[in-house]
């Protein structure tokens, strides 16, 4: 049994024949490996080390010991922290710290703690800590920052640098010349001569100095020369009116996403009516040697299914090249989803060429992760079909059975696996007229049970992909107007706020949950799905039309369901978890392994563990609020 030992200065120790100097080096190296002391330079660490004291506690001892307040660092052993009901809240081990004694305000949650093993502690007295904070104010913020501040710091740490993350550049940084523009009544020939002189492929068109259109080389060829228009025709006759625009402060990623989604190659940059310039697909292509815009363009021009599927197999390499550079993981999900949309749209065009014109209008929708624009490479298919109410299965059933099978099997051949639960458009259960969908949604909302609530969870993230867009708004509006109704909210709140397994943190090489200790951490159920569920329930309770998780948190803040800082904390936590998954999958891809959400705890750095521990705490905090708001009584 380890002997109980009072607190002693390190300089008074001489253990096992080890010299004081050697012992100090060992202690300094250990402290240097523990956040936030890993931020200190070598001279500061050397100066700090002798100020720590050592304390031994036997197994079962109360913690912290009755002494003057200290900042505690666990060198060896284990400490369990429980709430007033004796529920385990946290388990600390080597390298973990305990700072409750240093907080100016006590925690709102009453806790008790004890050592579960013989434990060796390093302790820094408060006067020494105060001196350290005075010399290193940033360290003070890191040591005692609140949960949101720690998550923000971790988010900042993992954000890619500007040099690597080119798509995070503001669009204004991509503009190398003033806007090239002409008034709308300018004759075609004058405009063409001006474009040649300025060496541009597109011209911004203005009226009373305000943007009203865009004119491209292609417009001049197809809408003027090919049609035999007179050279004196005003350019307003052939321009594309009211073009989409972005502001100069938006990132290049927004331009890339918009061009990929809409299949356009030029975007005017303007703000409050002032023209800043024009960004082209060539500008973005120069920014990236390989990008989604180029792949999507070739997909749209693919003449048959085989060539389309062949192009789709370039997607993993594209994803890898982007992810390896450390691009924002939120952007990655959007790009993968956009490519999946493009692939679906082209498959539908090819199917219609083979089967003939559709007998009635239809809309192809995506839901789940694709609906939310959060698709990953290994996601299964989440799609369905909305048919016009004139649908007659005896007349039209065969056509849409063939159409949906063609597309779903084409997506599967392209790498988007068939849904194991058969929740796809080629299943007649997910191929319904508008009124049948409305009846189904009403049943899920007003006569729900656990199974129906799970279906609603997926389908209510629906988003239009192709076909007749006017068939979709009725369903979206119904979800927005009725999604907050009971008893669906009770089931959704219950599923969101009472997870079957609640991760608490890490204990040595294990992830600690309410039920067990595991050597592996599945990021999907432990972090990603809980955050997605929180965003969904906030969205349904604020009649939001948003389906993307980040946009839903932002909307919830806009509606007052969350504070602005609370929404930002959740968004940063989501990005942190996504980033860890992306980096994990990059390593798997490089090794030729199947991509998963499951990480070995041993591969996580101390900083990543701390960040994830804070993410778990943030999720638990919001789950508690959901219980208080929706499940009382």
XYZ file of C-alpha atoms in Angstrom:
633
model
C 0.000 0.000 0.000
C 1.305 3.398 -0.919
C 2.133 5.491 2.128
C 0.053 8.587 2.772
C 2.228 11.628 2.371
C 1.446 15.285 3.082
C 1.981 17.945 0.468
C 5.696 18.546 -0.084
C 7.666 20.905 -2.289
C 9.270 19.107 -5.195
C 12.709 20.451 -4.282
C 12.527 18.497 -0.993
C 12.136 15.154 -2.736
C 14.770 12.608 -3.524
C 13.009 9.428 -4.613
C 14.537 6.037 -5.392
C 18.029 7.394 -5.734
C 16.960 9.850 -8.407
C 18.644 13.219 -8.020
C 16.626 16.352 -7.492
C 17.690 17.672 -10.858
C 16.642 14.476 -12.611
C 13.318 14.488 -10.771
C 12.677 18.097 -11.765
C 13.341 17.251 -15.402
C 10.882 14.344 -15.242
C 8.227 16.554 -13.662
C 8.858 19.409 -16.077
C 8.533 17.063 -19.057
C 5.261 15.691 -17.713
C 3.808 19.168 -17.088
C 4.923 20.213 -20.562
C 2.867 17.385 -22.059
C -0.354 18.532 -20.356
C -2.591 21.286 -21.770
C -2.511 24.189 -21.259
C 1.094 24.030 -19.962
C 2.141 22.704 -23.359
C 1.716 26.314 -24.524
C 4.606 27.491 -22.298
C 8.085 28.049 -23.618
C 11.004 26.114 -22.118
C 12.278 28.925 -19.808
C 8.811 29.458 -18.337
C 8.385 25.727 -17.738
C 11.738 25.507 -16.007
C 10.837 28.448 -13.767
C 7.413 26.994 -12.970
C 8.400 23.403 -12.159
C 9.875 23.912 -8.638
C 6.685 25.661 -7.528
C 4.576 22.536 -7.799
C 4.074 20.303 -4.762
C 3.466 16.564 -4.635
C 0.660 14.801 -2.838
C -0.105 11.081 -2.474
C -3.625 9.880 -1.713
C -4.649 6.324 -0.883
C -7.451 4.637 -2.760
C -10.818 5.752 -1.380
C -9.555 9.123 -0.107
C -11.763 12.173 -0.441
C -10.659 14.552 -3.162
C -9.494 17.258 -3.109
C -7.737 16.835 0.221
C -8.506 19.298 2.971
C -5.767 21.818 2.382
C -5.329 25.249 0.884
C -6.744 25.480 -2.650
C -4.553 24.194 -5.470
C -4.688 23.543 -9.176
C -4.403 19.742 -9.364
C -2.706 17.679 -12.041
C -2.948 13.881 -11.871
C 0.415 12.192 -12.362
C -0.726 8.652 -11.599
C -3.928 7.027 -10.305
C -7.622 7.808 -10.817
C -10.342 10.050 -9.396
C -14.112 9.636 -9.749
C -16.417 12.674 -9.646
C -20.104 12.050 -8.904
C -23.205 14.188 -8.475
C -25.385 14.393 -5.387
C -27.272 11.270 -6.550
C -23.983 9.365 -6.823
C -24.204 9.287 -10.629
C -20.761 9.196 -12.240
C -20.020 12.526 -13.976
C -16.359 12.194 -14.811
C -13.343 10.012 -14.225
C -9.891 11.598 -14.204
C -6.615 9.837 -14.898
C -3.005 10.599 -15.793
C -2.647 14.018 -17.410
C -6.109 15.235 -16.408
C -6.505 18.325 -14.271
C -8.929 19.547 -11.625
C -9.428 23.302 -11.240
C -12.670 23.670 -9.264
C -10.696 25.071 -6.294
C -9.483 27.923 -8.504
C -12.865 29.067 -9.798
C -14.105 32.414 -8.528
C -17.710 31.153 -8.564
C -18.667 27.655 -7.399
C -20.219 25.220 -9.859
C -24.019 25.094 -9.925
C -23.811 21.294 -9.723
C -22.883 19.864 -6.322
C -20.278 17.156 -6.752
C -18.232 14.842 -4.608
C -15.047 13.037 -5.578
C -12.721 10.328 -4.302
C -9.685 8.456 -5.497
C -10.508 5.075 -7.028
C -6.827 4.079 -7.084
C -3.733 5.067 -5.114
C -3.046 8.444 -6.663
C -0.043 10.698 -7.142
C -0.859 14.368 -7.705
C 1.047 17.498 -8.667
C -0.503 20.607 -7.156
C 0.133 24.267 -7.896
C -0.733 26.624 -4.990
C -3.031 29.518 -5.839
C -0.352 32.251 -5.266
C 1.938 30.547 -7.774
C -1.002 30.135 -10.147
C -1.893 33.827 -9.836
C 1.686 34.784 -10.671
C 1.616 32.473 -13.677
C -1.606 34.054 -14.951
C -0.143 37.510 -14.558
C 2.833 36.546 -16.694
C 0.757 34.565 -19.215
C -2.794 35.998 -19.515
C -3.629 33.660 -22.398
C -2.883 30.688 -20.169
C -5.360 32.031 -17.636
C -8.070 32.023 -20.288
C -7.239 28.474 -21.318
C -7.121 27.094 -17.791
C -10.320 28.567 -16.443
C -12.268 29.469 -19.577
C -15.867 28.390 -19.684
C -17.078 25.578 -21.882
C -17.890 27.810 -24.844
C -14.513 29.547 -24.720
C -12.669 26.216 -24.633
C -14.650 24.915 -27.621
C -13.971 28.145 -29.500
C -10.268 27.796 -28.765
C -10.239 24.160 -29.910
C -12.159 25.127 -33.040
C -9.608 27.823 -33.775
C -6.804 25.319 -33.234
C -8.096 22.876 -35.835
C -9.106 25.514 -38.376
C -6.919 25.198 -41.434
C -4.446 27.960 -42.048
C -5.227 30.457 -44.770
C -2.296 29.149 -46.784
C -3.735 25.632 -46.871
C -7.405 26.558 -46.896
C -7.560 28.514 -50.117
C -11.304 28.174 -50.379
C -11.630 30.157 -47.149
C -10.177 33.206 -48.879
C -12.609 36.085 -49.228
C -13.826 36.610 -52.784
C -12.432 40.147 -52.737
C -8.953 38.600 -52.505
C -9.579 36.809 -55.791
C -10.464 39.987 -57.679
C -7.480 41.383 -59.560
C -9.217 44.095 -61.593
C -12.182 46.471 -61.324
C -15.559 45.344 -62.634
C -15.799 45.380 -66.435
C -19.275 46.633 -67.263
C -21.389 48.428 -69.874
C -24.854 49.969 -69.879
C -27.797 47.806 -71.008
C -28.491 49.858 -74.158
C -24.971 49.307 -75.531
C -25.042 47.779 -79.076
C -23.877 44.157 -79.409
C -20.916 45.015 -81.636
C -19.649 47.721 -79.271
C -19.922 45.303 -76.343
C -18.098 42.543 -78.250
C -15.274 44.926 -79.213
C -14.992 46.114 -75.615
C -14.790 42.512 -74.318
C -12.009 41.755 -76.787
C -10.140 44.890 -75.754
C -10.534 44.080 -72.061
C -9.740 40.379 -72.654
C -12.737 39.133 -70.644
C -15.208 36.343 -71.361
C -18.087 37.987 -69.528
C -19.404 41.501 -69.136
C -21.480 42.927 -66.306
C -24.507 44.831 -67.595
C -25.760 47.870 -65.710
C -28.694 50.227 -65.842
C -28.342 53.546 -64.061
C -25.083 52.127 -62.705
C -26.823 49.210 -60.974
C -26.268 45.594 -61.987
C -29.121 44.266 -64.124
C -27.570 41.402 -66.080
C -24.524 39.514 -67.312
C -23.352 38.909 -70.883
C -20.963 36.084 -71.818
C -19.098 34.936 -74.914
C -21.591 32.094 -75.146
C -24.527 34.539 -75.153
C -22.967 36.416 -78.065
C -22.536 33.192 -80.048
C -25.803 31.407 -79.290
C -28.229 34.275 -78.750
C -26.879 36.877 -81.194
C -24.732 35.477 -84.028
C -26.609 32.172 -84.342
C -29.918 34.056 -84.365
C -28.748 36.626 -86.894
C -29.391 39.640 -84.676
C -28.296 43.039 -85.896
C -25.055 44.425 -84.472
C -27.031 47.416 -83.223
C -29.249 45.261 -80.978
C -28.889 46.345 -77.350
C -27.122 43.834 -75.148
C -30.140 43.801 -72.799
C -31.876 41.672 -75.460
C -29.538 38.721 -74.972
C -28.096 39.148 -71.483
C -29.011 36.910 -68.537
C -31.058 39.261 -66.360
C -30.805 39.525 -62.568
C -27.785 37.246 -62.136
C -26.944 35.628 -58.816
C -24.396 37.635 -56.855
C -22.177 37.181 -53.818
C -20.666 39.762 -51.512
C -16.902 40.484 -51.505
C -16.524 39.197 -47.922
C -17.985 35.738 -48.657
C -15.464 32.895 -48.976
C -14.449 31.388 -52.300
C -16.073 28.172 -51.067
C -19.494 29.830 -51.417
C -18.763 30.693 -55.045
C -17.547 27.159 -55.758
C -20.646 25.632 -54.149
C -23.049 27.965 -55.958
C -21.407 27.414 -59.346
C -21.405 23.646 -58.807
C -25.068 23.605 -57.780
C -26.339 25.913 -60.541
C -23.955 24.916 -63.325
C -22.872 28.516 -63.931
C -19.392 29.837 -64.665
C -19.495 33.538 -63.742
C -20.576 35.266 -60.546
C -20.753 39.048 -60.121
C -19.422 40.275 -56.789
C -21.421 43.161 -55.384
C -22.616 44.652 -52.128
C -25.452 47.127 -51.636
C -25.547 47.837 -55.349
C -21.807 48.533 -55.654
C -20.033 46.326 -58.193
C -16.688 44.889 -57.116
C -15.932 42.572 -60.012
C -16.545 39.145 -61.458
C -15.338 35.704 -60.372
C -15.215 32.966 -62.991
C -14.904 29.212 -62.815
C -11.424 29.634 -64.297
C -10.432 31.712 -61.272
C -11.542 28.893 -58.979
C -9.935 26.240 -61.151
C -6.651 28.084 -60.765
C -7.253 28.037 -57.025
C -7.566 24.271 -57.017
C -5.965 21.846 -59.415
C -8.921 19.510 -58.923
C -12.341 20.695 -57.867
C -15.961 19.740 -57.680
C -16.997 22.325 -60.263
C -14.934 20.634 -62.946
C -16.269 17.182 -62.026
C -19.879 18.395 -61.922
C -19.483 20.032 -65.337
C -18.260 16.804 -66.896
C -21.086 14.878 -65.231
C -23.683 17.189 -66.742
C -22.229 16.554 -70.194
C -21.848 12.797 -69.778
C -23.647 11.083 -72.702
C -24.533 7.751 -71.071
C -24.789 6.004 -67.715
C -21.517 4.097 -67.976
C -19.441 7.232 -68.543
C -21.335 8.993 -65.756
C -20.595 6.212 -63.295
C -16.958 6.257 -64.370
C -16.790 9.982 -63.586
C -18.461 9.434 -60.220
C -15.588 7.136 -59.261
C -13.311 10.200 -59.374
C -15.194 11.581 -56.357
C -13.219 9.705 -53.651
C -9.904 11.025 -54.998
C -11.381 14.532 -55.222
C -12.632 14.243 -51.633
C -9.248 12.962 -50.497
C -7.321 15.771 -52.160
C -9.598 18.404 -50.623
C -9.790 16.768 -47.173
C -6.043 16.165 -47.068
C -5.483 19.902 -47.472
C -7.505 20.424 -44.322
C -10.455 22.232 -45.915
C -13.413 23.069 -43.710
C -15.320 19.785 -43.046
C -18.626 21.661 -43.329
C -17.670 22.538 -46.900
C -16.727 18.930 -47.658
C -20.204 17.685 -46.768
C -21.767 20.311 -48.975
C -19.528 19.469 -51.930
C -20.175 15.733 -51.675
C -23.918 16.409 -51.459
C -23.771 18.731 -54.460
C -21.963 16.107 -56.549
C -24.558 13.506 -55.478
C -27.291 15.945 -56.555
C -25.599 16.466 -59.927
C -25.191 12.720 -60.402
C -28.876 12.162 -59.582
C -29.985 14.929 -61.939
C -27.948 13.500 -64.819
C -29.172 9.946 -64.152
C -32.744 11.233 -64.302
C -32.065 12.946 -67.645
C -30.570 9.738 -69.055
C -33.452 7.673 -67.656
C -35.983 9.959 -69.304
C -34.090 9.704 -72.590
C -34.416 5.933 -72.351
C -37.983 5.717 -71.000
C -39.515 8.756 -72.649
C -41.096 11.873 -71.165
C -42.577 11.319 -67.701
C -46.369 10.827 -67.929
C -46.992 13.165 -64.987
C -44.853 15.699 -63.093
C -42.608 14.403 -60.315
C -39.972 15.751 -57.927
C -36.924 13.833 -56.735
C -36.072 14.722 -53.154
C -33.142 13.944 -50.877
C -33.488 13.678 -47.127
C -31.244 12.579 -44.245
C -27.596 13.565 -44.618
C -27.918 14.386 -48.325
C -30.970 16.526 -47.597
C -28.977 18.398 -44.958
C -26.005 18.852 -47.326
C -23.875 16.731 -44.958
C -23.200 13.680 -47.096
C -20.012 11.652 -46.697
C -18.337 9.218 -49.030
C -19.675 6.138 -47.262
C -23.256 7.397 -46.811
C -26.122 5.269 -48.037
C -28.890 6.631 -50.230
C -31.650 8.846 -48.747
C -34.129 9.676 -51.526
C -37.825 9.616 -52.362
C -40.236 10.698 -55.098
C -43.126 13.152 -54.903
C -45.683 12.577 -57.675
C -48.449 14.822 -58.954
C -51.820 13.940 -57.485
C -52.945 12.722 -60.909
C -50.776 9.658 -60.318
C -52.530 6.378 -61.194
C -50.496 3.321 -60.327
C -52.100 1.259 -63.105
C -51.115 3.818 -65.754
C -47.935 5.342 -64.351
C -46.584 2.816 -61.869
C -44.395 0.922 -64.310
C -42.736 4.090 -65.655
C -41.747 5.391 -62.244
C -40.677 1.974 -61.033
C -38.221 1.793 -63.956
C -37.139 5.429 -63.565
C -36.362 5.162 -59.865
C -34.651 1.790 -60.198
C -32.448 3.185 -62.993
C -31.371 6.098 -60.779
C -30.985 4.237 -57.472
C -28.971 1.444 -59.067
C -26.909 4.050 -60.933
C -26.167 5.826 -57.654
C -25.220 2.502 -56.077
C -22.863 1.703 -58.958
C -21.339 5.172 -58.417
C -20.521 4.485 -54.761
C -23.647 5.640 -52.907
C -24.791 2.338 -51.480
C -28.429 1.247 -51.421
C -30.219 2.069 -48.185
C -30.207 -1.064 -45.983
C -33.705 -0.131 -44.782
C -34.921 0.263 -48.394
C -35.929 3.889 -47.744
C -35.399 4.907 -51.359
C -37.446 6.135 -54.277
C -37.401 2.704 -55.939
C -39.462 1.406 -53.013
C -43.157 2.210 -53.799
C -43.598 3.126 -50.128
C -41.377 6.179 -50.746
C -42.898 7.058 -54.150
C -46.184 8.816 -53.384
C -48.475 11.586 -54.687
C -48.436 14.901 -52.841
C -51.664 14.247 -50.923
C -50.468 10.794 -49.833
C -47.263 12.370 -48.489
C -49.304 14.988 -46.619
C -51.501 12.268 -45.109
C -48.415 10.316 -44.108
C -46.789 13.382 -42.511
C -50.008 14.126 -40.626
C -50.057 10.554 -39.312
C -46.409 10.820 -38.205
C -47.090 14.119 -36.436
C -50.495 13.589 -34.822
C -50.641 9.792 -34.370
C -47.002 9.144 -33.832
C -45.081 6.450 -32.034
C -41.389 5.711 -31.705
C -41.150 4.194 -35.216
C -43.058 7.016 -36.909
C -40.993 9.600 -35.048
C -37.805 7.992 -36.403
C -39.196 8.142 -39.957
C -40.176 11.786 -39.469
C -36.666 12.503 -38.194
C -35.262 11.454 -41.570
C -37.929 12.619 -44.006
C -38.455 16.047 -42.459
C -34.919 16.946 -43.627
C -36.212 16.754 -47.218
C -34.742 18.918 -49.969
C -35.601 19.272 -53.662
C -33.066 17.781 -56.091
C -34.703 17.435 -59.528
C -37.963 17.393 -61.456
C -40.941 19.658 -60.820
C -39.870 21.944 -57.989
C -43.430 23.163 -57.444
C -44.393 19.783 -55.919
C -42.074 20.244 -52.924
C -43.133 23.484 -51.143
C -46.480 22.034 -49.978
C -44.661 19.344 -47.992
C -42.028 21.698 -46.625
C -44.688 24.180 -45.570
C -46.664 21.425 -43.854
C -43.595 20.379 -41.850
C -42.873 23.998 -40.897
C -46.464 24.647 -39.789
C -47.123 21.361 -37.981
C -43.686 20.062 -36.969
C -43.897 21.628 -33.517
C -47.156 19.874 -32.690
C -47.470 17.351 -29.918
C -47.130 14.395 -29.539
C -44.360 14.230 -32.201
C -42.366 16.774 -30.226
C -42.544 14.563 -27.159
C -40.952 11.646 -29.035
C -38.361 13.805 -30.740
C -37.466 15.530 -27.482
C -37.289 12.204 -25.682
C -35.014 10.695 -28.360
C -32.852 13.838 -28.376
C -32.576 14.346 -24.632
C -32.359 10.765 -23.363
C -29.739 8.929 -25.423
C -29.270 5.243 -24.711
C -25.565 5.828 -24.173
C -24.154 9.133 -22.940
C -20.410 9.645 -23.396
C -18.848 11.372 -20.396
C -15.249 11.740 -21.430
C -12.082 9.680 -21.493
C -10.313 7.577 -18.950
C -6.848 6.532 -20.042
C -7.308 4.619 -23.310
C -11.055 4.245 -22.889
C -14.035 6.380 -23.759
C -16.168 6.566 -20.661
C -19.934 6.292 -21.049
C -22.777 5.970 -18.599
C -22.701 2.218 -19.136
C -19.217 1.072 -20.025
C -15.629 1.859 -20.956
C -14.714 1.224 -24.600
C -11.447 1.388 -26.453
C -13.194 2.775 -29.523
C -15.270 5.885 -30.014
C -18.032 6.027 -32.627
C -18.293 9.732 -33.429
C -21.679 9.386 -35.106
C -23.871 8.385 -32.116
C -21.658 10.060 -29.514
C -21.324 13.534 -31.048
C -22.641 14.051 -34.599
C -26.170 12.646 -34.321
C -26.883 14.312 -30.954
C -25.889 17.706 -32.425
C -27.942 17.071 -35.587
C -30.935 16.092 -33.420
C -30.572 19.232 -31.305
C -30.552 21.379 -34.445
C -33.591 19.557 -35.826
C -35.698 19.996 -32.712
C -34.784 23.678 -32.490
C -35.731 24.039 -36.194
C -39.075 22.246 -35.866
C -39.952 24.434 -32.901
C -39.234 27.630 -34.773
C -40.980 26.803 -38.081
C -37.660 26.871 -39.899
C -37.347 25.991 -43.571
C -33.641 25.264 -43.052
C -32.457 21.655 -43.198
C -28.705 22.088 -42.785
C -27.495 21.651 -39.190
C -25.420 24.850 -39.078
C -28.182 26.888 -40.721
C -30.671 25.483 -38.211
C -28.557 26.565 -35.232
C -28.206 30.018 -36.788
C -31.956 30.190 -37.368
C -32.630 29.124 -33.763
C -30.451 32.014 -32.590
C -32.286 34.376 -34.930
C -35.604 33.239 -33.427
C -34.388 33.560 -29.831
C -34.391 29.828 -29.041
C -30.627 30.037 -28.612
C -28.336 32.904 -27.777
C -25.959 33.958 -30.530
C -23.025 32.640 -28.496
C -24.894 29.416 -27.707
C -25.545 28.775 -31.394
C -21.905 29.507 -32.202
C -20.724 27.028 -29.554
C -22.917 24.296 -31.060
C -21.732 25.083 -34.590
C -18.099 24.958 -33.494
C -18.695 21.703 -31.625
C -20.256 20.233 -34.786
C -17.295 21.397 -36.885
C -14.852 19.930 -34.337
C -16.507 16.512 -34.454
C -16.720 16.616 -38.256
C -13.061 17.590 -38.490
C -11.981 14.677 -36.298
C -14.021 12.289 -38.433
C -12.600 13.731 -41.640
C -9.003 13.453 -40.450
C -9.681 9.891 -39.307
C -11.205 8.976 -42.678
C -8.332 10.618 -44.571
C -5.976 8.222 -42.785
C -8.258 5.274 -43.535
C -8.482 6.250 -47.199
C -4.709 6.605 -47.478
C -4.348 3.066 -46.076
C -6.972 1.624 -48.441
C -9.392 0.893 -45.593
C -13.158 1.263 -45.586
C -14.211 4.629 -44.178
C -15.906 4.544 -40.777
C -16.892 6.873 -37.944
C -15.103 4.715 -35.358
C -11.824 5.941 -33.861
C -9.430 4.170 -31.568
C -9.113 6.208 -28.378
C -5.368 5.548 -28.413
C -5.031 7.585 -31.616
C -6.521 10.713 -30.048
C -4.179 13.429 -28.846
C -4.598 14.958 -25.385
C -5.952 18.115 -27.015
C -8.465 16.157 -29.087
C -9.656 14.313 -25.980
C -10.110 17.594 -24.146
C -12.004 19.065 -27.097
C -14.265 16.020 -27.358
C -14.833 16.002 -23.606
C -16.065 19.595 -23.920
C -18.250 18.655 -26.905
C -19.848 15.888 -24.818
C -20.453 18.345 -21.973
C -22.036 20.875 -24.324
C -24.339 18.214 -25.769
C -25.322 17.050 -22.274
C -26.068 20.649 -21.266
C -28.434 21.172 -24.219
C -30.033 17.763 -23.721
C -30.776 18.823 -20.150
C -32.391 22.014 -21.461
C -34.489 19.994 -23.932
C -35.692 17.792 -21.071
C -36.590 20.856 -19.041
C -38.369 22.552 -21.946
C -40.247 19.661 -23.577
C -40.454 16.728 -21.206
C -41.511 18.267 -17.932
C -44.437 16.372 -16.476
